mmCIF file of C-alpha atoms in Angstrom:
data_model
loop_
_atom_site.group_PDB
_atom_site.id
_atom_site.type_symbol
_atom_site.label_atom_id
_atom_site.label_comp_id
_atom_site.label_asym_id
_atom_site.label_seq_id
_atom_site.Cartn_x
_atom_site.Cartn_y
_atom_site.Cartn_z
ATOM 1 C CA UNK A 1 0.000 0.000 0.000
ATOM 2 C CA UNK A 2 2.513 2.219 0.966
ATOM 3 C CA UNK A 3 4.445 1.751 -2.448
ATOM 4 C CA UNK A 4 0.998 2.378 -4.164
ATOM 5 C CA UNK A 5 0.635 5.705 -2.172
ATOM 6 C CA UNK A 6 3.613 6.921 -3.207
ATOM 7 C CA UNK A 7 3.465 6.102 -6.973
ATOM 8 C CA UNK A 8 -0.396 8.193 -6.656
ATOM 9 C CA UNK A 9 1.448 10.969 -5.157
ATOM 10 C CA UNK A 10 1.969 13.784 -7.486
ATOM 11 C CA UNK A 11 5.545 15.116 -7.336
ATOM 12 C CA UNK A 12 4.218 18.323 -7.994
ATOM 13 C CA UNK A 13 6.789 19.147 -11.325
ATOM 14 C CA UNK A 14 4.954 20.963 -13.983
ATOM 15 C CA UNK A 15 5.138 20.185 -18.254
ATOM 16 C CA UNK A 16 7.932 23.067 -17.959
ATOM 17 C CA UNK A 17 10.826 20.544 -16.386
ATOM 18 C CA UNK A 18 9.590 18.083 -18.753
ATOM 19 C CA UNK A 19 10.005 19.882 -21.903
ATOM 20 C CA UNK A 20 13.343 21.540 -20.477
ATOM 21 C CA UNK A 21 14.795 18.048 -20.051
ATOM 22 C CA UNK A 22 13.600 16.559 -23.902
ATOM 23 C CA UNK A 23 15.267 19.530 -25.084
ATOM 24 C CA UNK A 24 18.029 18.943 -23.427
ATOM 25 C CA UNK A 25 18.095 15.573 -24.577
ATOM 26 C CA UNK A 26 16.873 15.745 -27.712
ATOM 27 C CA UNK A 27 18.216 19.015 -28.570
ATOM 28 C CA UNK A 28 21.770 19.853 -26.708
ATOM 29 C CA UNK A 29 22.793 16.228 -26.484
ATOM 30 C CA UNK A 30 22.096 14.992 -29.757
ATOM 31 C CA UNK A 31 22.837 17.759 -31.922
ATOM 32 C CA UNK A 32 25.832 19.286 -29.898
ATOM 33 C CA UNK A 33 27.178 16.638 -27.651
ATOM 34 C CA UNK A 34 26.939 13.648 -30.237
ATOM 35 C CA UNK A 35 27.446 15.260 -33.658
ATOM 36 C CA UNK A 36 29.629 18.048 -32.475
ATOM 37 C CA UNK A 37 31.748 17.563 -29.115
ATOM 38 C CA UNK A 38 32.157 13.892 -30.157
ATOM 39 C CA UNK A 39 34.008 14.759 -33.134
ATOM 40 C CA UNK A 40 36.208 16.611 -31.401
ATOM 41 C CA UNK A 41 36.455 13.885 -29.254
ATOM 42 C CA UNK A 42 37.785 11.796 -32.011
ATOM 43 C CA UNK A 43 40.329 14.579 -32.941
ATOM 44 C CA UNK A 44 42.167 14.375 -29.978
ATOM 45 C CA UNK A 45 42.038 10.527 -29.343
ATOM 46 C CA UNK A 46 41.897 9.364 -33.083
ATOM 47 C CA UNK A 47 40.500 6.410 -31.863
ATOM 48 C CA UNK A 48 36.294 6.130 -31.631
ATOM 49 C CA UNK A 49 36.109 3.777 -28.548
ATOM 50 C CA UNK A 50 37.597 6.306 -26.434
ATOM 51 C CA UNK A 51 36.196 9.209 -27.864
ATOM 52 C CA UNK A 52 32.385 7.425 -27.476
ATOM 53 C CA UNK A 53 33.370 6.490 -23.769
ATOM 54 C CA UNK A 54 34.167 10.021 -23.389
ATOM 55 C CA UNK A 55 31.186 11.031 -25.180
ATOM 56 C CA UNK A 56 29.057 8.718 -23.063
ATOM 57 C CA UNK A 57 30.662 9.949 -19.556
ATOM 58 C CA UNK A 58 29.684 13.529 -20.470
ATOM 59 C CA UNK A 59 26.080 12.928 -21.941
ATOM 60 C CA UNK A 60 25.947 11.271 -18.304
ATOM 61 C CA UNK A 61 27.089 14.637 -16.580
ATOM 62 C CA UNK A 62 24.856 17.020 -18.601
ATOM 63 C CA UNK A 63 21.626 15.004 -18.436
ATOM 64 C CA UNK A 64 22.272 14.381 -14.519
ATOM 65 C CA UNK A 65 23.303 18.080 -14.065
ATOM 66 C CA UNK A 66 20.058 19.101 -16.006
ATOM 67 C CA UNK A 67 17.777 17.215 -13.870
ATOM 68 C CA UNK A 68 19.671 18.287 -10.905
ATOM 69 C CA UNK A 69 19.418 22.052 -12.245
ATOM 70 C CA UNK A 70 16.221 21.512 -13.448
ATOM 71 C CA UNK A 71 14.354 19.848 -11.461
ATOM 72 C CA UNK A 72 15.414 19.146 -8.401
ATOM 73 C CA UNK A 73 17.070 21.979 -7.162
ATOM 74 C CA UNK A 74 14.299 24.553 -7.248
ATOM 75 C CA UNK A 75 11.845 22.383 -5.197
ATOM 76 C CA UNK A 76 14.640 21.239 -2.985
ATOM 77 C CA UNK A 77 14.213 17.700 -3.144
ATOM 78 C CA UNK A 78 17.324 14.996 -2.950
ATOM 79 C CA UNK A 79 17.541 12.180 -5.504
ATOM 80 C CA UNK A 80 15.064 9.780 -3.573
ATOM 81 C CA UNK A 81 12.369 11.812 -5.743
ATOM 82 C CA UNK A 82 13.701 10.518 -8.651
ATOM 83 C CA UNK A 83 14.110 6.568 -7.384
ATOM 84 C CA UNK A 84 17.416 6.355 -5.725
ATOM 85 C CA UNK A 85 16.300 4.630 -3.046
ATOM 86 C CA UNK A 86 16.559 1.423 -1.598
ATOM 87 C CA UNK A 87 14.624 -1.237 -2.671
ATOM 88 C CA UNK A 88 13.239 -4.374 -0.182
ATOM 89 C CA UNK A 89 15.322 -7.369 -0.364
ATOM 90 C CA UNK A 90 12.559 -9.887 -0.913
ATOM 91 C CA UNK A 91 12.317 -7.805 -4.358
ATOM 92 C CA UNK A 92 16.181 -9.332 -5.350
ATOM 93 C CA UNK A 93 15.216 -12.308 -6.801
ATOM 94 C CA UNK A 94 13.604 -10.408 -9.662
ATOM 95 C CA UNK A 95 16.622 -8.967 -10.915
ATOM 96 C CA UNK A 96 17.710 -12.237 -12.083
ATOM 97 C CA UNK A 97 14.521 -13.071 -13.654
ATOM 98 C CA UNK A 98 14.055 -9.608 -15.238
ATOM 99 C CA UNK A 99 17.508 -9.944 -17.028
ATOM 100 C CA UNK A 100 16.554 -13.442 -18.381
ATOM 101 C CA UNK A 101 13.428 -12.036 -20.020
ATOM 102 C CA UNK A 102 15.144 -9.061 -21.266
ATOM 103 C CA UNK A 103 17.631 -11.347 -22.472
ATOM 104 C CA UNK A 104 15.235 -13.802 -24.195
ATOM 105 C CA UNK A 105 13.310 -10.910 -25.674
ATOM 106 C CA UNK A 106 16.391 -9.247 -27.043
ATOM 107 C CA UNK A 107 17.740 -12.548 -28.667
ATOM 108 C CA UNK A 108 13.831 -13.054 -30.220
ATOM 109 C CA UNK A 109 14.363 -9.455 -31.512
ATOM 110 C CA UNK A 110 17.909 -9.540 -33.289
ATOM 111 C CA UNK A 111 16.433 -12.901 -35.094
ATOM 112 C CA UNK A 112 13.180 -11.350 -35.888
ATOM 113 C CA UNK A 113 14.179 -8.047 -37.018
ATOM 114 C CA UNK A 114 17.417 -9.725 -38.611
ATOM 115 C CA UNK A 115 14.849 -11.466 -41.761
ATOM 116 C CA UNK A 116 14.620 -7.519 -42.395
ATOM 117 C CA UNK A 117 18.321 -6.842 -42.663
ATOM 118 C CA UNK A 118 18.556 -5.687 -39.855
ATOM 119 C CA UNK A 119 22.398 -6.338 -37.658
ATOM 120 C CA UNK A 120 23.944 -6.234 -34.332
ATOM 121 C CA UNK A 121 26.902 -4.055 -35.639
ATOM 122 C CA UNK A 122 27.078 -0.535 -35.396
ATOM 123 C CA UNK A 123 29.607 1.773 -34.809
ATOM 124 C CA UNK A 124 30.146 1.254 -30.751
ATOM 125 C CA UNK A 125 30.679 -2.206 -31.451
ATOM 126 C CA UNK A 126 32.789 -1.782 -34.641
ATOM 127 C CA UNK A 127 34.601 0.062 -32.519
ATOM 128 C CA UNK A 128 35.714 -1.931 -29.529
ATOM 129 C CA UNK A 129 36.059 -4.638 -32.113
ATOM 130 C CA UNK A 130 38.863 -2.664 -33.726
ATOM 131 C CA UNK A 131 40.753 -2.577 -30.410
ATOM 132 C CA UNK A 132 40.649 -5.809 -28.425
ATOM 133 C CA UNK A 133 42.509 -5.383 -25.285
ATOM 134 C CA UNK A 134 41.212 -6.132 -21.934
ATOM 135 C CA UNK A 135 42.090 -2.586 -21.503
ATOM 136 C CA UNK A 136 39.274 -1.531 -23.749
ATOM 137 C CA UNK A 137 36.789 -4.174 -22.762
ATOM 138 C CA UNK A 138 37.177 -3.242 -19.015
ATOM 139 C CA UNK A 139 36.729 0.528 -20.441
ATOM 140 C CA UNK A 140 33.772 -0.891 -22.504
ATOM 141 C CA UNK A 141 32.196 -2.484 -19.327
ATOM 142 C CA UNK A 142 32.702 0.786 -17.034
ATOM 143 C CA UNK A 143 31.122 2.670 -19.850
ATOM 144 C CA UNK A 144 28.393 0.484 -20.839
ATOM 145 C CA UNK A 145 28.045 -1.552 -17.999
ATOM 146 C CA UNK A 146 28.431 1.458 -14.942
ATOM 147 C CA UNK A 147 27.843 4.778 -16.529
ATOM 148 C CA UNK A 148 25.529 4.155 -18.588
ATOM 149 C CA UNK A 149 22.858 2.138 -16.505
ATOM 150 C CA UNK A 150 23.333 4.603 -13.881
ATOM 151 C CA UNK A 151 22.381 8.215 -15.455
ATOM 152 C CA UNK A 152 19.818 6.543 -17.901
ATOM 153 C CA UNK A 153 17.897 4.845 -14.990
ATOM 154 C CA UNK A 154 17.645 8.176 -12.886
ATOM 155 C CA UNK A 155 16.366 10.293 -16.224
ATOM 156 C CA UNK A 156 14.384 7.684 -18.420
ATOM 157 C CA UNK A 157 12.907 5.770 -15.265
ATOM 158 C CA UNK A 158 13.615 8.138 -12.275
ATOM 159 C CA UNK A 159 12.213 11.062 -13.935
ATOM 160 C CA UNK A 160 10.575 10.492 -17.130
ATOM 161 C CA UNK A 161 8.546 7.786 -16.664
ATOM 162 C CA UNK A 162 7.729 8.448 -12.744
ATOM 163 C CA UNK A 163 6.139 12.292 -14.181
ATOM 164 C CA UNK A 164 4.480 10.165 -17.325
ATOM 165 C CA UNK A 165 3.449 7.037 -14.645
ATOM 166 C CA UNK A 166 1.467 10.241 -12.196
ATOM 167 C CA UNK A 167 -0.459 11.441 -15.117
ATOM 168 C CA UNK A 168 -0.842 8.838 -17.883
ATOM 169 C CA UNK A 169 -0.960 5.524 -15.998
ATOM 170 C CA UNK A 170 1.088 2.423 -15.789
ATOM 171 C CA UNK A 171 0.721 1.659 -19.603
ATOM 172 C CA UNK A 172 1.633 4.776 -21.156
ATOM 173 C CA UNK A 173 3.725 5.821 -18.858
ATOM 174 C CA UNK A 174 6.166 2.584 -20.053
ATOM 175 C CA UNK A 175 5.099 2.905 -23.549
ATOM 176 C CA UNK A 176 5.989 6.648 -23.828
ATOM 177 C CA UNK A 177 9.475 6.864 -21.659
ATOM 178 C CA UNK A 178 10.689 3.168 -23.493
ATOM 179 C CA UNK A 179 9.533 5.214 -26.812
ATOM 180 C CA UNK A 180 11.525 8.505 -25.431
ATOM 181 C CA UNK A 181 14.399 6.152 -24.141
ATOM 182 C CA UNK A 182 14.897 4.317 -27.688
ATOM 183 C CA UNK A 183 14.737 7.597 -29.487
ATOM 184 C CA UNK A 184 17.878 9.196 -27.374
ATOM 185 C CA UNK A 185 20.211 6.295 -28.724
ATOM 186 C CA UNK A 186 19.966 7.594 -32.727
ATOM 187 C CA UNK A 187 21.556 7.233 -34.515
ATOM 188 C CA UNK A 188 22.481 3.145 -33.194
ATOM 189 C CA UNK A 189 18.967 2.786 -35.244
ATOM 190 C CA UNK A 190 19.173 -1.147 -35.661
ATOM 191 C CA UNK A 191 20.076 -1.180 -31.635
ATOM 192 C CA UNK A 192 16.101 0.598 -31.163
ATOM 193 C CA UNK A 193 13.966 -2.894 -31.223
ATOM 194 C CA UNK A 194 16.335 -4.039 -27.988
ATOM 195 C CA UNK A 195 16.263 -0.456 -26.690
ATOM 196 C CA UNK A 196 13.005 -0.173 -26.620
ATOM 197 C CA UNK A 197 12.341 -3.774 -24.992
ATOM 198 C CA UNK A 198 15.174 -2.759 -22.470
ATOM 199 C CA UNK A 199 12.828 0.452 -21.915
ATOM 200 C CA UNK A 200 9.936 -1.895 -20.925
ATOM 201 C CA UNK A 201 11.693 -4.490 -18.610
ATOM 202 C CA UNK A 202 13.339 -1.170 -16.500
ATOM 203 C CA UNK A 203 10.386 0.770 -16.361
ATOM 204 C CA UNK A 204 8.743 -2.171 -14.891
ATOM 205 C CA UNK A 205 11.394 -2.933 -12.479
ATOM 206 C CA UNK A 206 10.939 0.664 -10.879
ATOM 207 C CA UNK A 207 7.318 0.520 -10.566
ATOM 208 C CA UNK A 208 7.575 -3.139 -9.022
ATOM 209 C CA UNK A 209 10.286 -1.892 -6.419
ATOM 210 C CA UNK A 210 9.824 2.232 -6.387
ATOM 211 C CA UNK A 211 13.501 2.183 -6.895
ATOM 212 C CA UNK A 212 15.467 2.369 -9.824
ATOM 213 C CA UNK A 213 18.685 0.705 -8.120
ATOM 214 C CA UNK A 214 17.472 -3.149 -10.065
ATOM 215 C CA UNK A 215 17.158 -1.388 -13.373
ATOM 216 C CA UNK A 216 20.151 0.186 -13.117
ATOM 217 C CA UNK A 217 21.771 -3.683 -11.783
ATOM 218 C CA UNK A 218 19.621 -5.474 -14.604
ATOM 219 C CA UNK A 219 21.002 -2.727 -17.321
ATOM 220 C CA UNK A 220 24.253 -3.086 -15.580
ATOM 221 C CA UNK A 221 24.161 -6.944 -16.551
ATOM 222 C CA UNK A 222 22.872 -7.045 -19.808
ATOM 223 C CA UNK A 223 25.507 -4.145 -21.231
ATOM 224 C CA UNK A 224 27.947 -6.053 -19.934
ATOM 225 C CA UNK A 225 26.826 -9.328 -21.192
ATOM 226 C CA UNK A 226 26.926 -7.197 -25.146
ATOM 227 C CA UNK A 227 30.141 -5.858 -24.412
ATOM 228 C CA UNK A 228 31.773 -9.354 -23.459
ATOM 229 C CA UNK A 229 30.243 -11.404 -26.448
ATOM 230 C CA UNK A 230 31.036 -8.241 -29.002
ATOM 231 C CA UNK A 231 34.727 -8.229 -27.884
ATOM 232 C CA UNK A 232 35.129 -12.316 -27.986
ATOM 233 C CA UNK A 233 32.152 -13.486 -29.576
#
């Protein structure tokens, strides 16, 4: 009851922090950060793995920074608002069962999507392919694996879907933030079928546990699972 209470709270943020943060997203982070700061990036490295983990570690700071700014700031709240919380240990089992389905959907997704044309390779994992080391595949898994799961749970779960879950309901609150989620990785388009699925399975995860600490472990898992069978599969 008391987790029920809490996701039929309003968190009183208006359509203003909403649209701030898409733009930022869609606008600032796209356009600038991955078309234009990422090139430069590449400049200075000449080498695309470490220029996208460096890309990857700064989306992470502006999109956290911008919901800090933002959002939580003004009202004076702390990052429990936005699911970084603890999460009741009878709920643990479901990580592991959560990543299994994720995993079984993604697989039934390359296959089914793959009688289009579509592939698994894209320019992340053309990338680490390039440079097998188990330097780059530990910097692979503390980029994909770490930073990633972390930021993208608090702002596609913690805050997007949370502020679409108050006002839309369950269904298109997951429906609309997977949608939003899977649009922020263009231009990895053939990656969008998983992402999307991915969406699902972690929005779900925060509204069974009102944390988004098991997304963030079952995203944790899975990126790390791509990264290892990329590099040596």
């Amino acid at each position: 009851m008391q987790r029920e209470e809490q996701w039929k709270q309003r968190d009183g943020w208006t359509w203003r922090e909403f649209v701030a943060l898409l733009i930022l997203e869609f606008g600032f982070v796209i356009f600038v950060v991955k078309h234009g700061v990422q090139s430069l990036y590449e400049k200075w490295f000449v080498s695309s793995l470490y220029a996208g983990t460096l890309t990857g570690l700064t989306i992470a700071i502006v999109l956290l920074t911008g919901l800090y700014v933002i959002v939580l700031r003004p009202r004076r709240q702390s990052w429990k608002e936005v699911g970084l919380r603890s999460f009741p240990a009878k709920d643990g089992w479901r990580i592991v069962s959560w990543f299994l389905i994720l995993t079984a959907l993604s697989i039934a997704a390359v296959v089914i999507t793959g009688y289009f044309g579509n592939t698994v390779e894209n320019s992340k994992t053309e990338a680490l392919k390039e440079q097998v080391t188990w330097f780059t595949v530990l910097l692979g898994i503390l980029s994909a694996g770490f930073v990633s799961p972390v930021y993208e749970e608090i702002f596609y779960r913690g805050f997007m879907y949370r502020w679409l879950r108050t006002r839309t309901g369950i269904v298109w609150g997951i429906v609309i933030s997977s949608l939003i989620f899977t649009a922020a990785h263009y231009p990895t388009l053939n990656a969008m079928p998983v992402n999307f699925i991915s969406g699902v399975i972690f929005a779900w995860a925060y509204e069974r546990t009102g944390s988004v600490i098991p997304g963030m472990i079952v995203h944790g898992m899975f990126n790390t699972v791509a990264v290892l069978l990329t590099a040596f599969g």
